[in-house]
mmCIF file with all atom_site columns, C-alpha atoms in Angstrom:
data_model
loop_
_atom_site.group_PDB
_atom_site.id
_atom_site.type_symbol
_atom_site.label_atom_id
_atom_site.label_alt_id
_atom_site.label_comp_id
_atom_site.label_asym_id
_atom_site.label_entity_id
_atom_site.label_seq_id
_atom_site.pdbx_PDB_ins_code
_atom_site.Cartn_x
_atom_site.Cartn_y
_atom_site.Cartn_z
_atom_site.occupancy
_atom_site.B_iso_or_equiv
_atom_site.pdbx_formal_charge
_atom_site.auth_seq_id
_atom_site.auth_comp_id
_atom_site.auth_asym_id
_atom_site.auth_atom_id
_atom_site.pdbx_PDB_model_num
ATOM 1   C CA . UNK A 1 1   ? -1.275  10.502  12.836  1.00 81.00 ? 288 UNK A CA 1
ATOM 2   C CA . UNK A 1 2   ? -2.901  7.825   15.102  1.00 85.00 ? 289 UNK A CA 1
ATOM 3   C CA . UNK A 1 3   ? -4.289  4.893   13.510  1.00 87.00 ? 290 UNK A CA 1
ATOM 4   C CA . UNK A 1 4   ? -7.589  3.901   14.451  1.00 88.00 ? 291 UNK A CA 1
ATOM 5   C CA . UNK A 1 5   ? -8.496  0.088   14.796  1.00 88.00 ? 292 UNK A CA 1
ATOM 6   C CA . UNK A 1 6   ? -12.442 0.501   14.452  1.00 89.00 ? 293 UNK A CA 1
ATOM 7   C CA . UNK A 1 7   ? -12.183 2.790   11.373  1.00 91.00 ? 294 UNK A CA 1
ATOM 8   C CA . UNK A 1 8   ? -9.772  -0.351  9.734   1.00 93.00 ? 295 UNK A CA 1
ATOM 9   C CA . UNK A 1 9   ? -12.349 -2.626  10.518  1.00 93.00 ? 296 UNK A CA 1
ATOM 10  C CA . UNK A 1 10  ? -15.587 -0.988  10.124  1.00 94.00 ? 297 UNK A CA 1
ATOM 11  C CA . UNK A 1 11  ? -13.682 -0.571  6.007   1.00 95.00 ? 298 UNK A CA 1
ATOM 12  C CA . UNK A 1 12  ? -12.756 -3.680  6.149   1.00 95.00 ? 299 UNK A CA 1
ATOM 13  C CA . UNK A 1 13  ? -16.269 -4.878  6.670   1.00 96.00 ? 300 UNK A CA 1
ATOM 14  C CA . UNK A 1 14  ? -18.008 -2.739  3.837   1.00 96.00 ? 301 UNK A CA 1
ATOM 15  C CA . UNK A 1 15  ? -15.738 -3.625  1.365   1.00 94.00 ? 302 UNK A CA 1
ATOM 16  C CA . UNK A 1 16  ? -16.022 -7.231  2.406   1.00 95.00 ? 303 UNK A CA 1
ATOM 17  C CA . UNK A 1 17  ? -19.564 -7.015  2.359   1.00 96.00 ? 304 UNK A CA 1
ATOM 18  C CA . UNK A 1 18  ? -19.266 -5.132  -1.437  1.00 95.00 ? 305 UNK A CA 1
ATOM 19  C CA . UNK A 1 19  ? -17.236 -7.104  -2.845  1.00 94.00 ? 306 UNK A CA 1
ATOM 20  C CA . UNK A 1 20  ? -19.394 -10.445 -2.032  1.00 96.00 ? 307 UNK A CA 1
ATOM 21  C CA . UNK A 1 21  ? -22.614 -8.787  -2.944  1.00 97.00 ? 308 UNK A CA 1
ATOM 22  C CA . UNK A 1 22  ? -21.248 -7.482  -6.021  1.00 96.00 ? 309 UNK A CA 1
ATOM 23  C CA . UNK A 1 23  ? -19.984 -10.863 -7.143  1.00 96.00 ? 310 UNK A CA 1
ATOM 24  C CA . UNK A 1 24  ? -23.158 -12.829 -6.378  1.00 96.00 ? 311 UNK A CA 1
ATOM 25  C CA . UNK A 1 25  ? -24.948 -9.969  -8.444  1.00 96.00 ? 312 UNK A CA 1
ATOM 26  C CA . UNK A 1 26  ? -23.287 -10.974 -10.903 1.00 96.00 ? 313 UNK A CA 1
ATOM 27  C CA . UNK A 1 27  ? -23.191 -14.589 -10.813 1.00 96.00 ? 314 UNK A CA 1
ATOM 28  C CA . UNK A 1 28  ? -27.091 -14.185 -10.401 1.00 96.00 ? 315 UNK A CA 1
ATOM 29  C CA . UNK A 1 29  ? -27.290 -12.344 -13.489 1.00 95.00 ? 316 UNK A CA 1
ATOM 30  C CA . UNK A 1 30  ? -25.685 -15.538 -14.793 1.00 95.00 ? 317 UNK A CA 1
ATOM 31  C CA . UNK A 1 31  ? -27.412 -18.005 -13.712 1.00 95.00 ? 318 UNK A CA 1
ATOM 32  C CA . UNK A 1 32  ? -30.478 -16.083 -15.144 1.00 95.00 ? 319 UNK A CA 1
ATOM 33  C CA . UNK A 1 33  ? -28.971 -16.687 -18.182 1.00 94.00 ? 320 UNK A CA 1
ATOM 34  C CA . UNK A 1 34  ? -28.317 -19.989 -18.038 1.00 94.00 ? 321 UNK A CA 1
ATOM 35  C CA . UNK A 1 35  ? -31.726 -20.747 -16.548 1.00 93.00 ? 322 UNK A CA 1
ATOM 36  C CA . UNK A 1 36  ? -33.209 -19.082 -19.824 1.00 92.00 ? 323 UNK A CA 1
ATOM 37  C CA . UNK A 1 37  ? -31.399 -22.133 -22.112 1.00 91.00 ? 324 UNK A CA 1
ATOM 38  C CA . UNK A 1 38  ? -32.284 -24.217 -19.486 1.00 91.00 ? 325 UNK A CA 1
ATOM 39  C CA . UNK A 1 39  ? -36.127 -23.587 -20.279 1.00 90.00 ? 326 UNK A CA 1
ATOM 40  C CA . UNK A 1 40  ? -35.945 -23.554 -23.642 1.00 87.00 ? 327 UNK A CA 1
ATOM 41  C CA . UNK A 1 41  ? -33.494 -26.974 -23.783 1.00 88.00 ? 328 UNK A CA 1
ATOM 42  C CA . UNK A 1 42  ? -35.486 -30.302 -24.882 1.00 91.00 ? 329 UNK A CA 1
ATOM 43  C CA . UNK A 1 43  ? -32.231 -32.666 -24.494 1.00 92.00 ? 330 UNK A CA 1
ATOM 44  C CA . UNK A 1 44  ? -31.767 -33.997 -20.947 1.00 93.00 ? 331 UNK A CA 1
ATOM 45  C CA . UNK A 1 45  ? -28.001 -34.132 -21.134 1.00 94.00 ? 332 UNK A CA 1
ATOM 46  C CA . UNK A 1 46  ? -28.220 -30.448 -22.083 1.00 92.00 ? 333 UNK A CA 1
ATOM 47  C CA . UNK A 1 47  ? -30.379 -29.450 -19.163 1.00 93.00 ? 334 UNK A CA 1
ATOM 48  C CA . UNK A 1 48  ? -28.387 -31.541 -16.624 1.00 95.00 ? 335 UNK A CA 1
ATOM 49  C CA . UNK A 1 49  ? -25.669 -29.828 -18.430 1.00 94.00 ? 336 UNK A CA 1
ATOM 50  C CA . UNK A 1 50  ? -27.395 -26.182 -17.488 1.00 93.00 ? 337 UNK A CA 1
ATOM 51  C CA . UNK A 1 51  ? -28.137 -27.382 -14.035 1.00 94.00 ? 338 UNK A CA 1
ATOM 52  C CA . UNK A 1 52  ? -24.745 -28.252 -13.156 1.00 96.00 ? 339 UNK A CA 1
ATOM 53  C CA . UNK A 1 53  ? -23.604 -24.444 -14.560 1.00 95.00 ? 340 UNK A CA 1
ATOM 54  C CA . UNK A 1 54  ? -26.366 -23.203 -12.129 1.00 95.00 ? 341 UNK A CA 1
ATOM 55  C CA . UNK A 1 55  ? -25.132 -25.428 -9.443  1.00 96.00 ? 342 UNK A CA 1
ATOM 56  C CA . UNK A 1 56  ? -21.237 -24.189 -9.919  1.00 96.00 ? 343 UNK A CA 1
ATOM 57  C CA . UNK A 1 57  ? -22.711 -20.458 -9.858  1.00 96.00 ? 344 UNK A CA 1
ATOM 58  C CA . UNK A 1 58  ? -24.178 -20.807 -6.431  1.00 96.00 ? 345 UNK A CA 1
ATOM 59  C CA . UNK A 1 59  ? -21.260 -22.801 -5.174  1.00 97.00 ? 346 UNK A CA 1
ATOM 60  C CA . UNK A 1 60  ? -19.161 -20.209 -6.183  1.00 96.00 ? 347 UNK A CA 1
ATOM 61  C CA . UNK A 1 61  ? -21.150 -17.396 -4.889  1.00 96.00 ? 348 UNK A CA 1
ATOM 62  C CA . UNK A 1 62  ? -21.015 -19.442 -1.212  1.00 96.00 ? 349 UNK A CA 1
ATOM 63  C CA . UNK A 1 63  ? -17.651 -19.856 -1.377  1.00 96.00 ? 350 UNK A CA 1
ATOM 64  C CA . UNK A 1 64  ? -17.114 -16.335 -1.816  1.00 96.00 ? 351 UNK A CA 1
ATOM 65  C CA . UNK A 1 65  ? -19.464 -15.276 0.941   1.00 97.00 ? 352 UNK A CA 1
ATOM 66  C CA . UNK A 1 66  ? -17.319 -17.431 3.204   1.00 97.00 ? 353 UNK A CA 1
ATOM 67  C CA . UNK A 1 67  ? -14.291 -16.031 2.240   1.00 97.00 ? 354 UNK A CA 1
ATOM 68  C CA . UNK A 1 68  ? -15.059 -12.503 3.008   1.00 97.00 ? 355 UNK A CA 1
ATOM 69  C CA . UNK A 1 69  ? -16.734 -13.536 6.246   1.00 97.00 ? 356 UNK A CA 1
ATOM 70  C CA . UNK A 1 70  ? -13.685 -15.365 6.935   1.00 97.00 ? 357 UNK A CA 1
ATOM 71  C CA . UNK A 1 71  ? -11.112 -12.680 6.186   1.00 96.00 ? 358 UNK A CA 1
ATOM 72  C CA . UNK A 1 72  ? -13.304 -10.179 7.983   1.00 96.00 ? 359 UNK A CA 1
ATOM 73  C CA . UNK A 1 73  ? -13.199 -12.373 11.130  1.00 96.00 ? 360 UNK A CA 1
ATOM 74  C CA . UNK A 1 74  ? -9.445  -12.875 10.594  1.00 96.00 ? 361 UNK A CA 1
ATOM 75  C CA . UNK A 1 75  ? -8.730  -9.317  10.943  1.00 94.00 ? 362 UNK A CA 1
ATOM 76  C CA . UNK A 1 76  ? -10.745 -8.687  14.111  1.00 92.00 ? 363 UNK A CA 1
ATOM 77  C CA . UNK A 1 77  ? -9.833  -12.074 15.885  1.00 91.00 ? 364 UNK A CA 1
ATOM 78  C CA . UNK A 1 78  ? -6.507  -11.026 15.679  1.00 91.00 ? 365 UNK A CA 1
ATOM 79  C CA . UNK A 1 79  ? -7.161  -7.372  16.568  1.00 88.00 ? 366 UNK A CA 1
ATOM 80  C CA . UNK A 1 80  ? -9.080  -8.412  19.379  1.00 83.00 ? 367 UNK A CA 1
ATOM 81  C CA . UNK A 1 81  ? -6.667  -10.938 20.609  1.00 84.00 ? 368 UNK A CA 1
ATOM 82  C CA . UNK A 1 82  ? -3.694  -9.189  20.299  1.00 80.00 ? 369 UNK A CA 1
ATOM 83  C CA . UNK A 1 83  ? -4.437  -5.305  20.781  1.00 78.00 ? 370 UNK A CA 1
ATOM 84  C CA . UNK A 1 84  ? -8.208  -5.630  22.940  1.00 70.00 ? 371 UNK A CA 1
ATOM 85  C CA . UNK A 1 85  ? -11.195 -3.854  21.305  1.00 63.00 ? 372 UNK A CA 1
ATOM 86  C CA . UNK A 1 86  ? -9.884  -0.456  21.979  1.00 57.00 ? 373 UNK A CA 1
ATOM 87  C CA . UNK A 1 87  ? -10.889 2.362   19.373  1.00 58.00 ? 374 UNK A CA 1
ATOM 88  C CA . UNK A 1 88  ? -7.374  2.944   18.708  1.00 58.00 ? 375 UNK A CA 1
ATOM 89  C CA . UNK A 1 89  ? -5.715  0.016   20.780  1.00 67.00 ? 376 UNK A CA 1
ATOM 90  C CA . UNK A 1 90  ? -3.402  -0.706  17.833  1.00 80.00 ? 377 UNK A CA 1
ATOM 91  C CA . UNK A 1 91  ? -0.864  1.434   16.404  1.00 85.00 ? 378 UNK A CA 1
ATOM 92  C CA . UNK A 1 92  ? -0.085  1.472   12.878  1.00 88.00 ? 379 UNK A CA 1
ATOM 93  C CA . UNK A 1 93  ? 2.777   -0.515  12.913  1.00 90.00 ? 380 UNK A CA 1
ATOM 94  C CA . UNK A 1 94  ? 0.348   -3.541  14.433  1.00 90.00 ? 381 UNK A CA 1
ATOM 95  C CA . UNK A 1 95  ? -2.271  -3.639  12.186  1.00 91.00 ? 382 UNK A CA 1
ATOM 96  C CA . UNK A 1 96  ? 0.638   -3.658  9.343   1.00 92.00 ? 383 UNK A CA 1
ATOM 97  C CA . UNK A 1 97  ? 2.375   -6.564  10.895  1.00 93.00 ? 384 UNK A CA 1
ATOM 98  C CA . UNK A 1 98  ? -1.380  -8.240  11.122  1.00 93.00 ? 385 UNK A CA 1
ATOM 99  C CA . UNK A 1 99  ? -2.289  -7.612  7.442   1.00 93.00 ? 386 UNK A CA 1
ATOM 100 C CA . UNK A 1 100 ? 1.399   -9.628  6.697   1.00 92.00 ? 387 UNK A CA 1
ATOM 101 C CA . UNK A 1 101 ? 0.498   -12.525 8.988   1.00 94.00 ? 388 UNK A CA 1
ATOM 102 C CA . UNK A 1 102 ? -2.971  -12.422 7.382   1.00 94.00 ? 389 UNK A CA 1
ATOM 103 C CA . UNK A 1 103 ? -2.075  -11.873 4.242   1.00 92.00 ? 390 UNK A CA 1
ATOM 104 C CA . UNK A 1 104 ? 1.110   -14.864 4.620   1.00 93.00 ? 391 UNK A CA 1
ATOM 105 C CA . UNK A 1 105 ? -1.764  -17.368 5.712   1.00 95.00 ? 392 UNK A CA 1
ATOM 106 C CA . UNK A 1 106 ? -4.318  -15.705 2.894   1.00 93.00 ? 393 UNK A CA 1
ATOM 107 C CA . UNK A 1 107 ? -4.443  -18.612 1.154   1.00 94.00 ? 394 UNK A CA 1
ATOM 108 C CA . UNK A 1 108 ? -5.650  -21.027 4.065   1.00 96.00 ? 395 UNK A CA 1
ATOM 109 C CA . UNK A 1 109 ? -8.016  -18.386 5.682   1.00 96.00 ? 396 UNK A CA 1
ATOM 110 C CA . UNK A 1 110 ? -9.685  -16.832 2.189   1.00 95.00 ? 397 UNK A CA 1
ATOM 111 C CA . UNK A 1 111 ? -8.496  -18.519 -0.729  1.00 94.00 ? 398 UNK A CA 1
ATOM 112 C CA . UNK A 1 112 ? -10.861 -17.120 -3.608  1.00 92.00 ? 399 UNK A CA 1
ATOM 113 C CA . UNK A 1 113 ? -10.058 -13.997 -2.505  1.00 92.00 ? 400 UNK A CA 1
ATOM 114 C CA . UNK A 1 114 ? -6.502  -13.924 -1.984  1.00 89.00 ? 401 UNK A CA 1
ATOM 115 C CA . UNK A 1 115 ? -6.298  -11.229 -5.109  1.00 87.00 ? 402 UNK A CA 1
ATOM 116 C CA . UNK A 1 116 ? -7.109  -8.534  -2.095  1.00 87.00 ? 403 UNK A CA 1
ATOM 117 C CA . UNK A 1 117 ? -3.420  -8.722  -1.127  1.00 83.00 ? 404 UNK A CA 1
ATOM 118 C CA . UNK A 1 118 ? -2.225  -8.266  -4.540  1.00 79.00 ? 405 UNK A CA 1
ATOM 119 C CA . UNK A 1 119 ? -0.825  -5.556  -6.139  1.00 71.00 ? 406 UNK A CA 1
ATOM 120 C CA . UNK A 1 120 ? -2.464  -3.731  -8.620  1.00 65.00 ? 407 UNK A CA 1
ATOM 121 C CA . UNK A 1 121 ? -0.698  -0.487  -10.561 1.00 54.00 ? 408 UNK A CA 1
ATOM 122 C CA . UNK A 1 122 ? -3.803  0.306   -11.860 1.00 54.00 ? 409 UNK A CA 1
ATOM 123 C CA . UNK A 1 123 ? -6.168  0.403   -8.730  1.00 50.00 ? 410 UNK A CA 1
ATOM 124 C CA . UNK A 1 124 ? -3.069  2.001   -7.062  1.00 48.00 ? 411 UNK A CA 1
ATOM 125 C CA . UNK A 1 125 ? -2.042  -0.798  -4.947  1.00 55.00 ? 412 UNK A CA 1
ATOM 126 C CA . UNK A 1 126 ? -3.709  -3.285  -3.418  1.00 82.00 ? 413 UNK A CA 1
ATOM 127 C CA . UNK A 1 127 ? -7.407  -2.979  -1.510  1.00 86.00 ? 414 UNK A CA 1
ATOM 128 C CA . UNK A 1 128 ? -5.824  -3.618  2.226   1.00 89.00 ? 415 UNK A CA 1
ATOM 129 C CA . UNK A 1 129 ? -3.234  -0.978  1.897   1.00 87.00 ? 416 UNK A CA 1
ATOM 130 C CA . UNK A 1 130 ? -5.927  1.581   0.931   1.00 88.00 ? 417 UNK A CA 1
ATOM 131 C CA . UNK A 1 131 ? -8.187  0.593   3.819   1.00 92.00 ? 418 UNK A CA 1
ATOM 132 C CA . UNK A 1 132 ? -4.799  0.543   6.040   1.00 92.00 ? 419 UNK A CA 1
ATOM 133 C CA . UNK A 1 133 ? -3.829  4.203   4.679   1.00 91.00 ? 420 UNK A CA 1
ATOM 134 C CA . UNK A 1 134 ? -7.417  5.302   4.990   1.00 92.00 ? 421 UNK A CA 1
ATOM 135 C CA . UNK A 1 135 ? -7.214  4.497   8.459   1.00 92.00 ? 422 UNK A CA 1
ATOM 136 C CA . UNK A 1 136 ? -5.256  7.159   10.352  1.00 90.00 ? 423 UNK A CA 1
ATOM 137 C CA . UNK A 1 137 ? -6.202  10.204  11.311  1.00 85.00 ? 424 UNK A CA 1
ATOM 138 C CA . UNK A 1 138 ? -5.214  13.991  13.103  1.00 82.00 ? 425 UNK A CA 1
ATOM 139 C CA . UNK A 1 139 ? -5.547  13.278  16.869  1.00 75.00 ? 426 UNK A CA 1
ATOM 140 C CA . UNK A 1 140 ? -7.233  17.110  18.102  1.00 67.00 ? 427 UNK A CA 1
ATOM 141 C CA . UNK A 1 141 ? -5.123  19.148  19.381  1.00 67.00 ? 428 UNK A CA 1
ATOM 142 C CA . UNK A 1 142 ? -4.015  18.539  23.191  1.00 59.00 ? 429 UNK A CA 1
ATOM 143 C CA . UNK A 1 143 ? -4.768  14.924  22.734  1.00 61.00 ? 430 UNK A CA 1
ATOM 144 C CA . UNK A 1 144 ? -1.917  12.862  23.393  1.00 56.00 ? 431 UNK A CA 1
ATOM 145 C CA . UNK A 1 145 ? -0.944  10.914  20.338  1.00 53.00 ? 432 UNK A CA 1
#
């Protein structure tokens, strides 16, 4: 099995991308429903009250765009840097040594998403071992592996 560096990080990117648009969904979906009580409030400390809930909501949903960005550019900066931009430049054993180092320094590079490195026994381990597992395949035959 050869482990292929652009199928990694082409996953890598979707579920990035997922995961952030999924969680400003639903923060939107919030902040709709805050804005509702926000129209309907007549006390000013109430509605500045609203407004800073609506505030918090976007600030969170930035931060979390960052972070995937971030962690996204994490794991090709390093690919890059270390193994080139070859299709299959790194083998499995480097990208597992770069999800450690990434996942060590997690909590300066993506902290509000630092639950991607997690276990979970009921997703069936964590999100970057999936992607990493997902990400070898059968060289054809009479290619050198």
């Amino acid at each position: 099995m050869v482990f292929s560096t652009d199928k990694f990080m082409a996953e890598i990117g979707k579920q990035l991308s997922g995961i952030a648009d999924d969680y400003i969904d639903d923060m939107c979906d919030d902040a709709c429903i805050v804005s509702r009580r926000l129209i309907d409030e007549t006390n000013n400390e109430k509605c500045l009250a609203h407004m800073n809930e609506i505030s918090t909501l976007a600030e969170m949903c930035t931060n979390m765009r960052h972070d995937c960005k971030a962690l996204e550019s994490a794991f090709d900066g390093m690919f890059r840097r270390e193994h080139g931009s070859g299709k299959e430049a790194a083998t499995g054993l480097d990208a597992m040594k770069i999800i450690t180092e990434i996942g060590n320094d997690i909590n300066k590079i993506a902290p509000h998403i630092s639950w991607l490195f997690e276990d979970d026994d009921y997703i069936g381990g964590n999100i970057i071992q999936n992607i990493y597992n997902d990400s070898f395949f059968a060289p054809a035959e009479g290619q050198p592996v």
